[in-house]
Amino acid sequence: MKKKKSKKNKKEFIQKRNELRQTKNSAKLVLFIFGIGPIIGIIIFLYSKGFFNSPNI
């Protein structure tokens, strides 16, 4: 006897797939923030210390 897939199983599969997609997007967002954030912080710190100003001769 063949078992038919119920609509409940399809809904669960779609729901799990959507949750995975949200997880991937949030992971990308976190990596972007923690990757770009320190770089911007370092640039602001160096600018405040005069690193990018030309030296006076």
CSV table of N, CA and C in Angstrom, one decimal:
chain,number,residue,atom,x,y,z
A,1,MET,N,0.8,-1.2,0.0
A,1,MET,CA,0.0,0.0,0.0
A,1,MET,C,0.9,1.2,0.0
A,2,LYS,N,0.5,2.2,-0.8
A,2,LYS,CA,1.2,3.4,-0.9
A,2,LYS,C,0.6,4.4,0.1
A,3,LYS,N,1.5,5.1,0.7
A,3,LYS,CA,1.1,6.2,1.6
A,3,LYS,C,1.1,7.5,0.9
A,4,LYS,N,0.0,8.3,1.0
A,4,LYS,CA,0.0,9.6,0.4
A,4,LYS,C,0.5,10.6,1.3
A,5,LYS,N,1.2,11.5,0.8
A,5,LYS,CA,1.7,12.6,1.6
A,5,LYS,C,0.6,13.6,2.0
A,6,SER,N,0.5,13.9,3.2
A,6,SER,CA,-0.5,14.8,3.6
A,6,SER,C,-0.1,16.2,3.4
A,7,LYS,N,-1.1,17.1,3.5
A,7,LYS,CA,-0.9,18.5,3.3
A,7,LYS,C,-0.1,19.0,4.5
A,8,LYS,N,-0.3,18.3,5.7
A,8,LYS,CA,0.4,18.8,6.9
A,8,LYS,C,1.9,18.6,6.7
A,9,ASN,N,2.4,17.5,6.1
A,9,ASN,CA,3.8,17.3,5.8
A,9,ASN,C,4.4,18.4,4.9
A,10,LYS,N,3.6,18.8,3.9
A,10,LYS,CA,4.1,19.8,3.0
A,10,LYS,C,4.2,21.2,3.7
A,11,LYS,N,3.2,21.5,4.5
A,11,LYS,CA,3.2,22.7,5.3
A,11,LYS,C,4.4,22.8,6.2
A,12,GLU,N,4.7,21.7,6.9
A,12,GLU,CA,5.9,21.6,7.8
A,12,GLU,C,7.2,21.8,7.0
A,13,PHE,N,7.3,21.2,5.8
A,13,PHE,CA,8.5,21.3,5.0
A,13,PHE,C,8.7,22.8,4.6
A,14,ILE,N,7.6,23.4,4.1
A,14,ILE,CA,7.7,24.8,3.7
A,14,ILE,C,8.0,25.7,4.9
A,15,GLN,N,7.5,25.4,6.0
A,15,GLN,CA,7.8,26.2,7.2
A,15,GLN,C,9.3,26.1,7.6
A,16,LYS,N,9.8,24.9,7.6
A,16,LYS,CA,11.2,24.6,7.9
A,16,LYS,C,12.1,25.3,6.9
A,17,ARG,N,11.7,25.3,5.6
A,17,ARG,CA,12.5,25.9,4.6
A,17,ARG,C,12.6,27.5,4.8
A,18,ASN,N,11.4,28.1,5.2
A,18,ASN,CA,11.4,29.5,5.4
A,18,ASN,C,12.2,29.9,6.6
A,19,GLU,N,12.2,29.0,7.7
A,19,GLU,CA,13.0,29.3,8.9
A,19,GLU,C,14.5,29.2,8.5
A,20,LEU,N,14.9,28.3,7.7
A,20,LEU,CA,16.3,28.2,7.3
A,20,LEU,C,16.7,29.4,6.5
A,21,ARG,N,15.8,29.9,5.6
A,21,ARG,CA,16.1,31.1,4.9
A,21,ARG,C,16.3,32.3,5.8
A,22,GLN,N,15.5,32.4,6.8
A,22,GLN,CA,15.6,33.5,7.8
A,22,GLN,C,16.9,33.4,8.5
A,23,THR,N,17.3,32.2,8.8
A,23,THR,CA,18.5,32.0,9.6
A,23,THR,C,19.7,32.4,8.7
A,24,LYS,N,19.7,32.1,7.4
A,24,LYS,CA,20.8,32.4,6.5
A,24,LYS,C,20.9,33.9,6.4
A,25,ASN,N,19.8,34.6,6.3
A,25,ASN,CA,19.8,36.1,6.1
A,25,ASN,C,20.3,36.7,7.4
A,26,SER,N,19.8,36.3,8.6
A,26,SER,CA,20.3,36.9,9.8
A,26,SER,C,21.8,36.6,10.0
A,27,ALA,N,22.3,35.4,9.6
A,27,ALA,CA,23.7,35.1,9.7
A,27,ALA,C,24.5,36.1,8.9
A,28,LYS,N,24.0,36.3,7.7
A,28,LYS,CA,24.7,37.2,6.8
A,28,LYS,C,24.7,38.6,7.3
A,29,LEU,N,23.6,39.0,7.9
A,29,LEU,CA,23.6,40.4,8.6
A,29,LEU,C,24.5,40.5,9.7
A,30,VAL,N,24.6,39.5,10.6
A,30,VAL,CA,25.5,39.5,11.7
A,30,VAL,C,27.0,39.6,11.2
A,31,LEU,N,27.3,38.7,10.2
A,31,LEU,CA,28.7,38.7,9.7
A,31,LEU,C,29.0,40.1,9.1
A,32,PHE,N,28.1,40.7,8.4
A,32,PHE,CA,28.3,42.0,7.8
A,32,PHE,C,28.6,43.1,8.9
A,33,ILE,N,27.8,43.1,9.9
A,33,ILE,CA,27.9,44.1,11.0
A,33,ILE,C,29.3,43.9,11.7
A,34,PHE,N,29.6,42.6,12.1
A,34,PHE,CA,30.8,42.4,12.8
A,34,PHE,C,32.0,42.4,11.9
A,35,GLY,N,31.9,42.4,10.6
A,35,GLY,CA,33.0,42.5,9.7
A,35,GLY,C,33.3,43.9,9.3
A,36,ILE,N,32.2,44.7,9.1
A,36,ILE,CA,32.4,46.1,8.6
A,36,ILE,C,32.5,47.0,9.9
A,37,GLY,N,31.8,46.7,10.9
A,37,GLY,CA,31.8,47.6,12.1
A,37,GLY,C,33.2,47.9,12.7
A,38,PRO,N,34.1,46.9,12.9
A,38,PRO,CA,35.4,47.2,13.4
A,38,PRO,C,36.2,48.0,12.4
A,39,ILE,N,36.1,47.8,11.2
A,39,ILE,CA,36.8,48.5,10.2
A,39,ILE,C,36.4,50.0,10.2
A,40,ILE,N,35.1,50.3,10.3
A,40,ILE,CA,34.7,51.7,10.4
A,40,ILE,C,35.2,52.3,11.7
A,41,GLY,N,35.2,51.5,12.8
A,41,GLY,CA,35.7,52.0,14.1
A,41,GLY,C,37.1,52.3,14.1
A,42,ILE,N,37.9,51.5,13.4
A,42,ILE,CA,39.4,51.8,13.3
A,42,ILE,C,39.6,53.1,12.4
A,43,ILE,N,38.8,53.2,11.4
A,43,ILE,CA,39.0,54.4,10.5
A,43,ILE,C,38.6,55.7,11.3
A,44,ILE,N,37.6,55.6,12.1
A,44,ILE,CA,37.2,56.8,12.9
A,44,ILE,C,38.3,57.1,14.0
A,45,PHE,N,38.8,56.0,14.6
A,45,PHE,CA,39.9,56.2,15.6
A,45,PHE,C,41.1,56.9,14.9
A,46,LEU,N,41.5,56.3,13.8
A,46,LEU,CA,42.7,56.9,13.1
A,46,LEU,C,42.5,58.3,12.7
A,47,TYR,N,41.3,58.6,12.2
A,47,TYR,CA,41.0,60.0,11.8
A,47,TYR,C,41.0,60.9,12.9
A,48,SER,N,40.5,60.5,14.1
A,48,SER,CA,40.5,61.4,15.3
A,48,SER,C,42.0,61.6,15.8
A,49,LYS,N,42.9,60.7,15.5
A,49,LYS,CA,44.3,60.9,15.9
A,49,LYS,C,45.1,61.6,14.9
A,50,GLY,N,44.5,62.0,13.8
A,50,GLY,CA,45.2,62.7,12.7
A,50,GLY,C,46.0,61.9,11.8
A,51,PHE,N,45.7,60.6,11.7
A,51,PHE,CA,46.5,59.7,10.8
A,51,PHE,C,46.4,60.1,9.4
A,52,PHE,N,45.2,60.6,8.9
A,52,PHE,CA,45.0,60.9,7.5
A,52,PHE,C,45.4,62.3,7.1
A,53,ASN,N,45.9,63.1,8.1
A,53,ASN,CA,46.3,64.5,7.8
A,53,ASN,C,47.7,64.4,7.2
A,54,SER,N,48.0,65.3,6.3
A,54,SER,CA,49.3,65.4,5.7
A,54,SER,C,50.3,66.0,6.7
A,55,PRO,N,51.5,65.5,6.8
A,55,PRO,CA,52.4,66.1,7.7
A,55,PRO,C,52.9,67.5,7.4
A,56,ASN,N,53.1,68.3,8.4
A,56,ASN,CA,53.7,69.6,8.1
A,56,ASN,C,55.2,69.6,8.1
A,57,ILE,N,55.7,70.0,7.0
A,57,ILE,CA,57.2,70.0,6.9
A,57,ILE,C,57.8,71.4,7.1
